[in-house]
PDB file of C-alpha atoms and ligand atoms in Angstrom:
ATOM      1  CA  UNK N   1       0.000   0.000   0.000  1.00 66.00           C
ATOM      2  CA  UNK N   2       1.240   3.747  -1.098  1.00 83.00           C
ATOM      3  CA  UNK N   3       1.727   6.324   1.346  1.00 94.00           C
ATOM      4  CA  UNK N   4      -0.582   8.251  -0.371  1.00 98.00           C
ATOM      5  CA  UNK N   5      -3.755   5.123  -0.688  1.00 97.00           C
ATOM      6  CA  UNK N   6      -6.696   6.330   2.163  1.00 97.00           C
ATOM      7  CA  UNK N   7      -5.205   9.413   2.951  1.00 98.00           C
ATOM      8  CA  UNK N   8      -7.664  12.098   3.227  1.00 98.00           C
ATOM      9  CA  UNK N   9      -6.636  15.282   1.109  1.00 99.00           C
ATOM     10  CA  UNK N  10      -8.295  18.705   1.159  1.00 99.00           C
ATOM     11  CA  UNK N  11      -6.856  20.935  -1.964  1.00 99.00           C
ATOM     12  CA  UNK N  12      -7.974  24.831  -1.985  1.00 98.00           C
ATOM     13  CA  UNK N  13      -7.805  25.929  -5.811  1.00 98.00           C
ATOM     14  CA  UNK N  14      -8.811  22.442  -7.259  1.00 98.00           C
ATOM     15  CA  UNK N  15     -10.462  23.942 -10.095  1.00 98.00           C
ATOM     16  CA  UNK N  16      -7.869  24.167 -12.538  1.00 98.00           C
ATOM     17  CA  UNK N  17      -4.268  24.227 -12.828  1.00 98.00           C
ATOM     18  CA  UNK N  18      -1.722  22.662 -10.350  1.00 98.00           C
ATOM     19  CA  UNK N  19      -4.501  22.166  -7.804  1.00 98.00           C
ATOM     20  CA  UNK N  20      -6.315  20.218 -10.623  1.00 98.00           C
ATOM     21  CA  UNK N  21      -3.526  18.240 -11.653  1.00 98.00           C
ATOM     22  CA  UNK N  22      -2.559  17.512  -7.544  1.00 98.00           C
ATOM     23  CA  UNK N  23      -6.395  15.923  -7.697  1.00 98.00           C
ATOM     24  CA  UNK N  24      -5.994  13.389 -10.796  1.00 98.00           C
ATOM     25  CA  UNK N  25      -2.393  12.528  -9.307  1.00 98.00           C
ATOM     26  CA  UNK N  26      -3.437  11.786  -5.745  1.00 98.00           C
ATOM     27  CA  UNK N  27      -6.727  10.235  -6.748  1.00 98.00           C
ATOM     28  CA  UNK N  28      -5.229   7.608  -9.175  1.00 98.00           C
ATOM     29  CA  UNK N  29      -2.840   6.720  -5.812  1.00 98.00           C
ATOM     30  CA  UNK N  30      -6.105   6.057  -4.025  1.00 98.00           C
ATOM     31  CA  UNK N  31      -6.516   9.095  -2.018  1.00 98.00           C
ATOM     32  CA  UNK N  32      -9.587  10.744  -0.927  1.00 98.00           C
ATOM     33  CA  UNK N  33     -10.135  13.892  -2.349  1.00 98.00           C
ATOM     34  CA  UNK N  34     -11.927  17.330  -1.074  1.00 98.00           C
ATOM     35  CA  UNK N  35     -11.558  19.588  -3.626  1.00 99.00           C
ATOM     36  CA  UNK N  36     -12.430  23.486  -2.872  1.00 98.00           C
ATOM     37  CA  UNK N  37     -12.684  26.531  -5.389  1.00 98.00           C
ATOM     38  CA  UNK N  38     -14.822  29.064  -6.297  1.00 98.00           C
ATOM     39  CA  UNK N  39     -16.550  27.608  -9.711  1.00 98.00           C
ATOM     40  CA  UNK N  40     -18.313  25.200  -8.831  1.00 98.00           C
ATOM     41  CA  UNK N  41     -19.100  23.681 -12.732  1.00 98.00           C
ATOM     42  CA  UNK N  42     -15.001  23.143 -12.797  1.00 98.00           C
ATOM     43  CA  UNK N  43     -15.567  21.288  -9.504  1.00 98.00           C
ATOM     44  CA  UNK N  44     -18.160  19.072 -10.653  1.00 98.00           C
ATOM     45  CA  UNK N  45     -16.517  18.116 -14.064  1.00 98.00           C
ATOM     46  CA  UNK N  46     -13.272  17.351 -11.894  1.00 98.00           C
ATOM     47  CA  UNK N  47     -15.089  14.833  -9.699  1.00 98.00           C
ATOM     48  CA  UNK N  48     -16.770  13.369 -12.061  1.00 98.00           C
ATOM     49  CA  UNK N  49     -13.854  12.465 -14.082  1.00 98.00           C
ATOM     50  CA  UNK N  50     -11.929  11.269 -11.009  1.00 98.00           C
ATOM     51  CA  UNK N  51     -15.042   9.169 -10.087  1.00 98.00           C
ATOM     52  CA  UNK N  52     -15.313   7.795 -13.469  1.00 98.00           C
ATOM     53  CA  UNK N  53     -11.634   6.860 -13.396  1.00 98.00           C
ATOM     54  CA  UNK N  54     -12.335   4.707  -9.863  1.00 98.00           C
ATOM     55  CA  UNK N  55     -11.256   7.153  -7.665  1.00 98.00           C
ATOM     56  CA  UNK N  56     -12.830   8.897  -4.628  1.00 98.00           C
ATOM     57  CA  UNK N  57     -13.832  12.772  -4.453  1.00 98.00           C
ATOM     58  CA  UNK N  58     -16.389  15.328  -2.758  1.00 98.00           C
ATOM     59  CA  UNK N  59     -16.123  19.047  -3.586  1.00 98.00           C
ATOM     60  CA  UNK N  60     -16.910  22.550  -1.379  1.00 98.00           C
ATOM     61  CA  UNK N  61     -17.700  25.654  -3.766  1.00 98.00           C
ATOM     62  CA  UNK N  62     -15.682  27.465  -1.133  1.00 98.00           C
ATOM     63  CA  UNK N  63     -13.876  31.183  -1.051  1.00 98.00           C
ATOM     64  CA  UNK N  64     -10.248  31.023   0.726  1.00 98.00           C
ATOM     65  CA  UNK N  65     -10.424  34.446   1.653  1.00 98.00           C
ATOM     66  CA  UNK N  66     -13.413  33.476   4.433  1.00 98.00           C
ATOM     67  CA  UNK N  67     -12.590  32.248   7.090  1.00 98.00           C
ATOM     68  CA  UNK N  68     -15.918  30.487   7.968  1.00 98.00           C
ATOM     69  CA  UNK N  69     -15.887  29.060   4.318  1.00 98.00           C
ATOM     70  CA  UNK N  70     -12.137  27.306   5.404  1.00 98.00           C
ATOM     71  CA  UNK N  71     -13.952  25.817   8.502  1.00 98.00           C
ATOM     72  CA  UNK N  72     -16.830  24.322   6.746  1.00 98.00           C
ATOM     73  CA  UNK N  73     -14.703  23.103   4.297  1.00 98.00           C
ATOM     74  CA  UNK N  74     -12.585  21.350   6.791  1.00 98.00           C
ATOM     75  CA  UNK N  75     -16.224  20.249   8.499  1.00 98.00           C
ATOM     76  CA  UNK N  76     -17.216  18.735   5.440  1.00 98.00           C
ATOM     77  CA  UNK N  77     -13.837  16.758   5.199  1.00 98.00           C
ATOM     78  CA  UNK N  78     -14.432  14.957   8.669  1.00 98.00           C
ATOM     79  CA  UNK N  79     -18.189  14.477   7.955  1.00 98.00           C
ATOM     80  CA  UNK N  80     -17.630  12.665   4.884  1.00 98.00           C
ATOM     81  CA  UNK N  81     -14.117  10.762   6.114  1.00 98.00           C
ATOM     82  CA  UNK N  82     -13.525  11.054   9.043  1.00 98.00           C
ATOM     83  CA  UNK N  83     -10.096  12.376   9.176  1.00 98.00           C
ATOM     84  CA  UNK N  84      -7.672  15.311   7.540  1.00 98.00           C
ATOM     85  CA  UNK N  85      -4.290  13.284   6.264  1.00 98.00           C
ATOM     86  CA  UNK N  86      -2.841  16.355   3.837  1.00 98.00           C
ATOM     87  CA  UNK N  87      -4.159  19.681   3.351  1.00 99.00           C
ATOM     88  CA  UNK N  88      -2.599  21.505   0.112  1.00 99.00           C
ATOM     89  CA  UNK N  89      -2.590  25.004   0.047  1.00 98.00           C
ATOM     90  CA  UNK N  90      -2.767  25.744  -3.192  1.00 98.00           C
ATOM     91  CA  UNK N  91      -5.085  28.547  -3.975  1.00 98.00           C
ATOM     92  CA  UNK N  92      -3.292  31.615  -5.594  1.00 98.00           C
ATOM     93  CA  UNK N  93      -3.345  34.738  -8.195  1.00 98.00           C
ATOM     94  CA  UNK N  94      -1.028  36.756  -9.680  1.00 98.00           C
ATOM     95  CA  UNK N  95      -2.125  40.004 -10.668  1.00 98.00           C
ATOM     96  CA  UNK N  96       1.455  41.947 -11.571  1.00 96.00           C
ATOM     97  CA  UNK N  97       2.371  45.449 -12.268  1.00 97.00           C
ATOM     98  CA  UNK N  98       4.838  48.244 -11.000  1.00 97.00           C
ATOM     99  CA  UNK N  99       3.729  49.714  -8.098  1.00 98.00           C
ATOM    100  CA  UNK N 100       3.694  52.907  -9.342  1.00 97.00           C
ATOM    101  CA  UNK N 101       0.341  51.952 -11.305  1.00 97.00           C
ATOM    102  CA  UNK N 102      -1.658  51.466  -7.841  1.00 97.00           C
ATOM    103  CA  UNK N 103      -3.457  48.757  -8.584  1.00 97.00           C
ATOM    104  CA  UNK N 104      -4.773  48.796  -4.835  1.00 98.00           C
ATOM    105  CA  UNK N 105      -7.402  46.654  -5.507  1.00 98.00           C
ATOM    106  CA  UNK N 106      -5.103  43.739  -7.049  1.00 98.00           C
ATOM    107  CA  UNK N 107      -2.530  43.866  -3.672  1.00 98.00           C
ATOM    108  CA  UNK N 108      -5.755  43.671  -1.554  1.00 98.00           C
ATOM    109  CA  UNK N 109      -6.947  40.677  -3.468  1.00 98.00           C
ATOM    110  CA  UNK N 110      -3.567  39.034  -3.560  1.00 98.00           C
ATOM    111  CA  UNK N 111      -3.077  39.552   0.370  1.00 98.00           C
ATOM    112  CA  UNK N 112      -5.989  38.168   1.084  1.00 98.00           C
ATOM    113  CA  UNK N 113      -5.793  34.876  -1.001  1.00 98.00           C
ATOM    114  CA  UNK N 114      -2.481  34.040  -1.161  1.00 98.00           C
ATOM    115  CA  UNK N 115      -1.413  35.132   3.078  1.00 98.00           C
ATOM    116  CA  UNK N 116      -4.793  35.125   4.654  1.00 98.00           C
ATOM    117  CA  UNK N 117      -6.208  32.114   2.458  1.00 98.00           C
ATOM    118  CA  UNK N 118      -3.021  29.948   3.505  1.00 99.00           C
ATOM    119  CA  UNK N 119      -3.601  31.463   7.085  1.00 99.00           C
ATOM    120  CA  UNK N 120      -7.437  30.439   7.267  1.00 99.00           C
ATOM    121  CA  UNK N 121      -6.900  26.882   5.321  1.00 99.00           C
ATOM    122  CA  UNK N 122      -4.059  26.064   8.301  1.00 99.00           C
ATOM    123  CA  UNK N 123      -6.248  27.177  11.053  1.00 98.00           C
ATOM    124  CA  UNK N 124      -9.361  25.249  10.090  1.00 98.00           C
ATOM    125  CA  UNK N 125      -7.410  21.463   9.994  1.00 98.00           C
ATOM    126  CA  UNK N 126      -4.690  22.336  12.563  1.00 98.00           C
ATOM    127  CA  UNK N 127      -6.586  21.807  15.802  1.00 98.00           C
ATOM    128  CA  UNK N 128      -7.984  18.264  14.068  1.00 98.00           C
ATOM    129  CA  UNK N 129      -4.362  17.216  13.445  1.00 98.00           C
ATOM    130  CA  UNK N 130      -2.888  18.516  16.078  1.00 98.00           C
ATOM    131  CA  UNK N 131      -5.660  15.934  17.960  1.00 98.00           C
ATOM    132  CA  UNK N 132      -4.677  12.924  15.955  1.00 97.00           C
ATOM    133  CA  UNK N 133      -0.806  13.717  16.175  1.00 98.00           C
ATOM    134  CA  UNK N 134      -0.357  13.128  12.496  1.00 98.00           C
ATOM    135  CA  UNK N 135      -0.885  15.623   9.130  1.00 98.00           C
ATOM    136  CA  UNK N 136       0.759  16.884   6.402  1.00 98.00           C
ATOM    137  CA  UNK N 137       0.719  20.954   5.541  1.00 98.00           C
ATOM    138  CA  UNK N 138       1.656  21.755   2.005  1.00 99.00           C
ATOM    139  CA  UNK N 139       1.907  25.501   0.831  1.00 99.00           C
ATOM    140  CA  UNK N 140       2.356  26.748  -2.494  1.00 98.00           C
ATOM    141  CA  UNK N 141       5.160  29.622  -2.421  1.00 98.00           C
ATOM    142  CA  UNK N 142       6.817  29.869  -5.704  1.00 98.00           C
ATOM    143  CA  UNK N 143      10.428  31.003  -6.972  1.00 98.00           C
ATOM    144  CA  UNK N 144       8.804  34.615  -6.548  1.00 98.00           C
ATOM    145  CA  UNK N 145       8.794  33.386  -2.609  1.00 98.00           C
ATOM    146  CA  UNK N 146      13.270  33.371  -3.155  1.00 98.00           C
ATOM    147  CA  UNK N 147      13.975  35.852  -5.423  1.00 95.00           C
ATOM    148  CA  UNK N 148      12.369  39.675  -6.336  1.00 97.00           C
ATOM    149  CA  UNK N 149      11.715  40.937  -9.870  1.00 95.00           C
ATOM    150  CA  UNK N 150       9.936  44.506 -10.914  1.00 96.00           C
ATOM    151  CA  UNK N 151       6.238  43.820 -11.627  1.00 96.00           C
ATOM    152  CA  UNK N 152       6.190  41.201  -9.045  1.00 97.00           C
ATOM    153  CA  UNK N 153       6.778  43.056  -6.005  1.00 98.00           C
ATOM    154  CA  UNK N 154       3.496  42.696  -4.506  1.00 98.00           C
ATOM    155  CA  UNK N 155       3.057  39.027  -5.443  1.00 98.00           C
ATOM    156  CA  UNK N 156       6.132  38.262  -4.148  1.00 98.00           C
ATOM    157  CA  UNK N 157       5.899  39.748  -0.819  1.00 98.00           C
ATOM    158  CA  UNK N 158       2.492  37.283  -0.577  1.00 98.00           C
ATOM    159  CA  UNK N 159       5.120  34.676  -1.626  1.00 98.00           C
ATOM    160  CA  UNK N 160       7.681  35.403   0.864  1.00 98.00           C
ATOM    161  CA  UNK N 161       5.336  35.166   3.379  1.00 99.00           C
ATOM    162  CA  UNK N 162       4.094  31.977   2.362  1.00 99.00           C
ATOM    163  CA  UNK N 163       7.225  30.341   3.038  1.00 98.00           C
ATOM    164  CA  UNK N 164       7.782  32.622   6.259  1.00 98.00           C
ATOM    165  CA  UNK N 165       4.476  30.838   6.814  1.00 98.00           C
ATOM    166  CA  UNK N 166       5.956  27.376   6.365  1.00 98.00           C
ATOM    167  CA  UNK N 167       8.907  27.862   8.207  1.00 98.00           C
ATOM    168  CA  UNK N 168       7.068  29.211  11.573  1.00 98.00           C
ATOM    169  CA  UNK N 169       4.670  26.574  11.160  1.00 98.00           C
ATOM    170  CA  UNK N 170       6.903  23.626  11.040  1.00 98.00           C
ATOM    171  CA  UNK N 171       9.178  24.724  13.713  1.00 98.00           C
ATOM    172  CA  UNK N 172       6.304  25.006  16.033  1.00 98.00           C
ATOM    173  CA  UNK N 173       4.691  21.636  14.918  1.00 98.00           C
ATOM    174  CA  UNK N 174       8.425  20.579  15.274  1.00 98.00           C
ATOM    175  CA  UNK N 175       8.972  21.716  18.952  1.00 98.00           C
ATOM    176  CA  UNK N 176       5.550  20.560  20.014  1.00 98.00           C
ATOM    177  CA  UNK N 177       6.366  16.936  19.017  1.00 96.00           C
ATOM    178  CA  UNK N 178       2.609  16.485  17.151  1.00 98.00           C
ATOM    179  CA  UNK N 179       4.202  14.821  13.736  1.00 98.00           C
ATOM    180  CA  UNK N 180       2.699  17.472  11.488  1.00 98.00           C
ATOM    181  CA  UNK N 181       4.837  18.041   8.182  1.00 98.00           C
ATOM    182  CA  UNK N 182       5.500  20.598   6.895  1.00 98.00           C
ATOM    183  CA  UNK N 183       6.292  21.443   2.511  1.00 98.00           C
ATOM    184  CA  UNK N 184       6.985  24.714   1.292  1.00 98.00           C
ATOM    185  CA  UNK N 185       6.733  23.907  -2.282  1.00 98.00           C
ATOM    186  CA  UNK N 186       8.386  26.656  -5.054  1.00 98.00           C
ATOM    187  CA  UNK N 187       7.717  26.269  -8.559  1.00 98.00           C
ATOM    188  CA  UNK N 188       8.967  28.435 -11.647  1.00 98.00           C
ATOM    189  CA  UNK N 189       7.322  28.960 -14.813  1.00 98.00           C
ATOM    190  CA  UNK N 190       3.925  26.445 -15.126  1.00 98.00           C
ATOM    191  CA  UNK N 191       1.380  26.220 -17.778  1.00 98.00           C
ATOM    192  CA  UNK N 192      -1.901  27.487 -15.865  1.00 97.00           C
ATOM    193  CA  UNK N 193      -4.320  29.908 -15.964  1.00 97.00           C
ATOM    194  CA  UNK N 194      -2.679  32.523 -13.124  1.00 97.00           C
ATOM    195  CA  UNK N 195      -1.513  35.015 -16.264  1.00 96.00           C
ATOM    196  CA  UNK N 196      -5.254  35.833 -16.777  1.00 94.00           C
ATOM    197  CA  UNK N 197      -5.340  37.920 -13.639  1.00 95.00           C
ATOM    198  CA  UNK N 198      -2.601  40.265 -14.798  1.00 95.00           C
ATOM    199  CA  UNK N 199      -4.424  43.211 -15.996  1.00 95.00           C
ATOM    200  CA  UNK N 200      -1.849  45.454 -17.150  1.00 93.00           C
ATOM    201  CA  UNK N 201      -1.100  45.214 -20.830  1.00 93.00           C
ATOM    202  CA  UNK N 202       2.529  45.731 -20.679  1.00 91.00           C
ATOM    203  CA  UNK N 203       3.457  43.458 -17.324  1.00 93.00           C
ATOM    204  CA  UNK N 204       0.877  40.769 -19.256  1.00 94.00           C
ATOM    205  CA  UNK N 205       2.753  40.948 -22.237  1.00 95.00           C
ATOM    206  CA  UNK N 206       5.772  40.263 -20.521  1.00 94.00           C
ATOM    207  CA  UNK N 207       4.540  37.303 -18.373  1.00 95.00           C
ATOM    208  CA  UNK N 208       3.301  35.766 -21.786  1.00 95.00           C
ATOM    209  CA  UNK N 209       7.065  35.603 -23.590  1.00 95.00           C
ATOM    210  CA  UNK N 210       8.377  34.417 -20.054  1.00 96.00           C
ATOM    211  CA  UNK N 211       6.639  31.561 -19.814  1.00 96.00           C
ATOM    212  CA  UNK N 212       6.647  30.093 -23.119  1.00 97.00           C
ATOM    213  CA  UNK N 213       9.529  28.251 -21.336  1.00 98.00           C
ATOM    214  CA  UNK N 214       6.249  27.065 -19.010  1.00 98.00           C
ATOM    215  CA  UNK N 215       6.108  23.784 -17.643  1.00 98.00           C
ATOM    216  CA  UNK N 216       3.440  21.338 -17.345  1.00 98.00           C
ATOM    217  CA  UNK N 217       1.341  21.966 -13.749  1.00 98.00           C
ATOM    218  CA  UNK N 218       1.506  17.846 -13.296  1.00 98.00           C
ATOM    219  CA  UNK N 219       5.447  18.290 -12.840  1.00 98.00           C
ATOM    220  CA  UNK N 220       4.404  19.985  -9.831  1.00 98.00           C
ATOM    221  CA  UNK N 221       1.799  17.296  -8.433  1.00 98.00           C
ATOM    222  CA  UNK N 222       4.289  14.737  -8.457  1.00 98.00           C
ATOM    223  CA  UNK N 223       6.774  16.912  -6.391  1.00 98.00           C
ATOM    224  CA  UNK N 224       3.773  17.095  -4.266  1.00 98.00           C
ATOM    225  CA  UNK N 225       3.022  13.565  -4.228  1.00 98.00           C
ATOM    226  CA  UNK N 226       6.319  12.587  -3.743  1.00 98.00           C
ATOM    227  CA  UNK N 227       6.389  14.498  -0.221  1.00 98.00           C
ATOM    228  CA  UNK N 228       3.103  13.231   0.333  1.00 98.00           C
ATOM    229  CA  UNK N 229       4.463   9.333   0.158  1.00 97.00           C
ATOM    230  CA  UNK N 230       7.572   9.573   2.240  1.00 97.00           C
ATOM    231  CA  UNK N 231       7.312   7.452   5.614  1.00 97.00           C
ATOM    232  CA  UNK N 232       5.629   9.765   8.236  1.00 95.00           C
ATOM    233  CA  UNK N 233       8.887  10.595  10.210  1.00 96.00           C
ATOM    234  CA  UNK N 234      10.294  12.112   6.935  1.00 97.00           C
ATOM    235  CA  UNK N 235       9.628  15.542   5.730  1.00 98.00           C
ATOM    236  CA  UNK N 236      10.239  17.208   2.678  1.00 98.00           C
ATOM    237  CA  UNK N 237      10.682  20.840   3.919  1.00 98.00           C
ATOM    238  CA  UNK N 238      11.309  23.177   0.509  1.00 98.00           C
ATOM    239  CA  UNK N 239      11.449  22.235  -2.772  1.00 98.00           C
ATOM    240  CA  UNK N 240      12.105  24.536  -5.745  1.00 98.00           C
ATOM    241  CA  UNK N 241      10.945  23.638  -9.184  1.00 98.00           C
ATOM    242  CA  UNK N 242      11.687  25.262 -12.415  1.00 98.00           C
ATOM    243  CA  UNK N 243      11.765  24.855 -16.250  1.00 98.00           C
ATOM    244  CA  UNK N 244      15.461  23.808 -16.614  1.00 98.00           C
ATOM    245  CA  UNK N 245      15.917  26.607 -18.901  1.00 98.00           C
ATOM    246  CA  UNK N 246      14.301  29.184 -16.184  1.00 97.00           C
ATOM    247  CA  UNK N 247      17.122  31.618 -15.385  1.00 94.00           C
ATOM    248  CA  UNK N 248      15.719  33.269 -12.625  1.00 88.00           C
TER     249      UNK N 248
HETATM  250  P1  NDP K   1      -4.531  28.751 -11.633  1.00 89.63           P
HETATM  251  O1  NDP K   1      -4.972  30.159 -11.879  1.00 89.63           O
HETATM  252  O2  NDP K   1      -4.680  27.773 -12.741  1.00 89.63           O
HETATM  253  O3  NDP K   1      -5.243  28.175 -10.325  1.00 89.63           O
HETATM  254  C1  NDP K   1      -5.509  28.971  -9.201  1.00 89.63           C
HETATM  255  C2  NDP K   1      -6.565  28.314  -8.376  1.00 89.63           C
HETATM  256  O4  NDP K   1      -6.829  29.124  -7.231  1.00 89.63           O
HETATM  257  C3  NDP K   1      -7.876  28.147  -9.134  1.00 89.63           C
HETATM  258  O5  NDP K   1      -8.357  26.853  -8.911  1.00 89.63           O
HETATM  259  C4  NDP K   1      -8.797  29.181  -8.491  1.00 89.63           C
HETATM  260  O6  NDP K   1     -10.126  28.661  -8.481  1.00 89.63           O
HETATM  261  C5  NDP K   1      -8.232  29.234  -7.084  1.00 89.63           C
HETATM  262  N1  NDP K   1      -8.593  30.468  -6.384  1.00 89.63           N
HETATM  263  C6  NDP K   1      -8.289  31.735  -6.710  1.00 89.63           C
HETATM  264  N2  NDP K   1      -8.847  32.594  -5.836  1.00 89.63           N
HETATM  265  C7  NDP K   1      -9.528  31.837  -4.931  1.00 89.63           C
HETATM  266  C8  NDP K   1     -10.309  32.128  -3.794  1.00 89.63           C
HETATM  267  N3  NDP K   1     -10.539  33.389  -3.392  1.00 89.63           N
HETATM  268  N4  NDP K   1     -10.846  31.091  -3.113  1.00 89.63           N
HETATM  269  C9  NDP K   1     -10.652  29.820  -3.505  1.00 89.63           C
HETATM  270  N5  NDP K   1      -9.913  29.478  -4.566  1.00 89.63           N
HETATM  271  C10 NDP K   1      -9.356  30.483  -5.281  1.00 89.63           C
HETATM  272  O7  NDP K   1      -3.005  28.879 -11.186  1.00 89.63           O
HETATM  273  P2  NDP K   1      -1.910  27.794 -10.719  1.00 89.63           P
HETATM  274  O8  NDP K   1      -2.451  26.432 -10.729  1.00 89.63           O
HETATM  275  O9  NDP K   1      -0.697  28.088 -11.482  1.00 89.63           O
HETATM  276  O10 NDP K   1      -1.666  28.291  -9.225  1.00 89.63           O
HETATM  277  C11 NDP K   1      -1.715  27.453  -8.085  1.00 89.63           C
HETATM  278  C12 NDP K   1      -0.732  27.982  -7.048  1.00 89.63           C
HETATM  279  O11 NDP K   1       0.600  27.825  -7.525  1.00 89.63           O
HETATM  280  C13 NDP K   1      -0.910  29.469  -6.712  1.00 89.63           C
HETATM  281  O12 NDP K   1      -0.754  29.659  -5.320  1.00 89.63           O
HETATM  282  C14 NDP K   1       0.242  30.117  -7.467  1.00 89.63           C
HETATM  283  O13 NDP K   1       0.634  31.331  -6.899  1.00 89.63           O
HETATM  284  C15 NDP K   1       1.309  29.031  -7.345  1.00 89.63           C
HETATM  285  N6  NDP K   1       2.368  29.149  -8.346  1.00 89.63           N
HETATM  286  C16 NDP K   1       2.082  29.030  -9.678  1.00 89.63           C
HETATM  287  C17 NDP K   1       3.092  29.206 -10.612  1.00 89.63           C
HETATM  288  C18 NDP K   1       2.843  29.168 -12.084  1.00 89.63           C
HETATM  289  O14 NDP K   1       3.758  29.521 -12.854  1.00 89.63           O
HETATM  290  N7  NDP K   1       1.694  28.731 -12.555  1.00 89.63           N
HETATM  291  C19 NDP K   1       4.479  29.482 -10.196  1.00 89.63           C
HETATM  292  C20 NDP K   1       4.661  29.549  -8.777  1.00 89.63           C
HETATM  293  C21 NDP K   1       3.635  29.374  -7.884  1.00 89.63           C
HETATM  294  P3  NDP K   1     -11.483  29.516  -8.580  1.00 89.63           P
HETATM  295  O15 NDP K   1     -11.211  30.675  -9.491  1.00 89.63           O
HETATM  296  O16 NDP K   1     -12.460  28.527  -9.158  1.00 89.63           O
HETATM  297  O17 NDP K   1     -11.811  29.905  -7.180  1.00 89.63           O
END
């Protein structure tokens, strides 16, 4: 039996992307899936491929960004199985500009999904594995977490706290002896939709030559099945993955 077979999963941003292709990897390796996003058709189509294919998945239509929404979600996750094995923190967006073009409106958005999201996701399954003495965190930074590039300021700060996020969080789970693990996972360039929410021509158009070099977002579920499936006194902390041709 796989490390991965029966565990109970909750993935935030499910509905396309690297969430989406975390869901068809960890559900062909026999893992339960709650999926959570905001469109719920995307949801629906997900789990009923997954279904169709012999695997096991329920979905939330839930908003990262509310608190209450994280703690149903994680509700609906013990209601249906019982347990929380994994949570991955994968909801995101990437509006980019320089900050002299004050888009206020995008560095409120990002704040609140990619910090507070992560923040509200980890506080609704914490207390449940903290109980059990067993889990597995897993939080999407990205390279933009390590390094700083113009445009990207504001997403990167989100990113930097991510993994500041990580790092606190696993020392703490560390010191308290409760077996949580902890993954900061980093990717570069990946073929997704997060470009769409750049709304500024001339950052977009930039984004777009960058990442013809994209790779494919299930390069990134099997990093993140691979930490899943390590025995449970081994944890992969940080991992960093790029397009081998990705400079920066
Ligand atoms: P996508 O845009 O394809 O997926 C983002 C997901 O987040 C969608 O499922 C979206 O679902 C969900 N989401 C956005 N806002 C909310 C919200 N308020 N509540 C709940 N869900 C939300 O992008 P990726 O798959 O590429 O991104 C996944 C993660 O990976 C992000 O954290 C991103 O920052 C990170 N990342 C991506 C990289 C890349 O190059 N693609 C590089 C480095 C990191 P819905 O709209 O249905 O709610």
């Amino acid at each position: 039996m796989s490390n991965i077979e029966e565990k109970v999963v909750i993935i935030t941003g499910a509905s396309s992307g690297i969430g989406e292709a975390t869901a068809k990897e960890l559900a062909s390796k026999g893992a339960k899936l709650v999926l959570a996003a905001r469109r719920e058709d995307r949801l629906q189509k997900l789990q009923e491929e997954i279904q169709n294919n012999g695997g096991q998945a329920i979905y939330k239509v839930s908003d990262v960004t509310s608190h209450e929404q994280m703690e149903e979600l994680a509700e609906v996750a013990l209601k249906e199985f019982g347990k929380i094995d994994v949570l991955v923190n994968n909801a995101g967006i990437m509006p980019q500009a320089f900050l002299f073009k004050k888009k206020i409106d995008e560095w409120d958005k990002m704040i609140d999904v990619n910090i507070k999201g992560v923040l509200y996701a980890i506080a609704a399954v914490l207390p449940f594995m903290r109980e059990r003495k067993s889990g597995h965190i897993i939080n999407l930074s990205s390279v933009a977490g390590h390094h700083i590039y113009p445009g990207g300021t504001v997403y990167c700060g989100t990113k930097h706290a991510v993994k500041a996020i990580s790092e606190g969080l696993r020392r703490e789970e560390a010191i308290s002896g409760t077996n949580i693990r902890v993954t900061n996972i980093s990717p570069g360039a990946v073929s997704s939709e997060l470009l769409k929410g750049t709304t500024d021509s001339e950052t977009r158009a930039g984004l777009n030559e960058f990442y013809k070099i994209a790779i494919d977002a299930d390069s990134i579920a099997h990093a993140i099945s691979f930490a899943i499936e390590q025995p449970s006194d081994v944890a992969i902390n940080e991992m960093i993955i790029r397009p081998t041709v990705q400079e920066g």
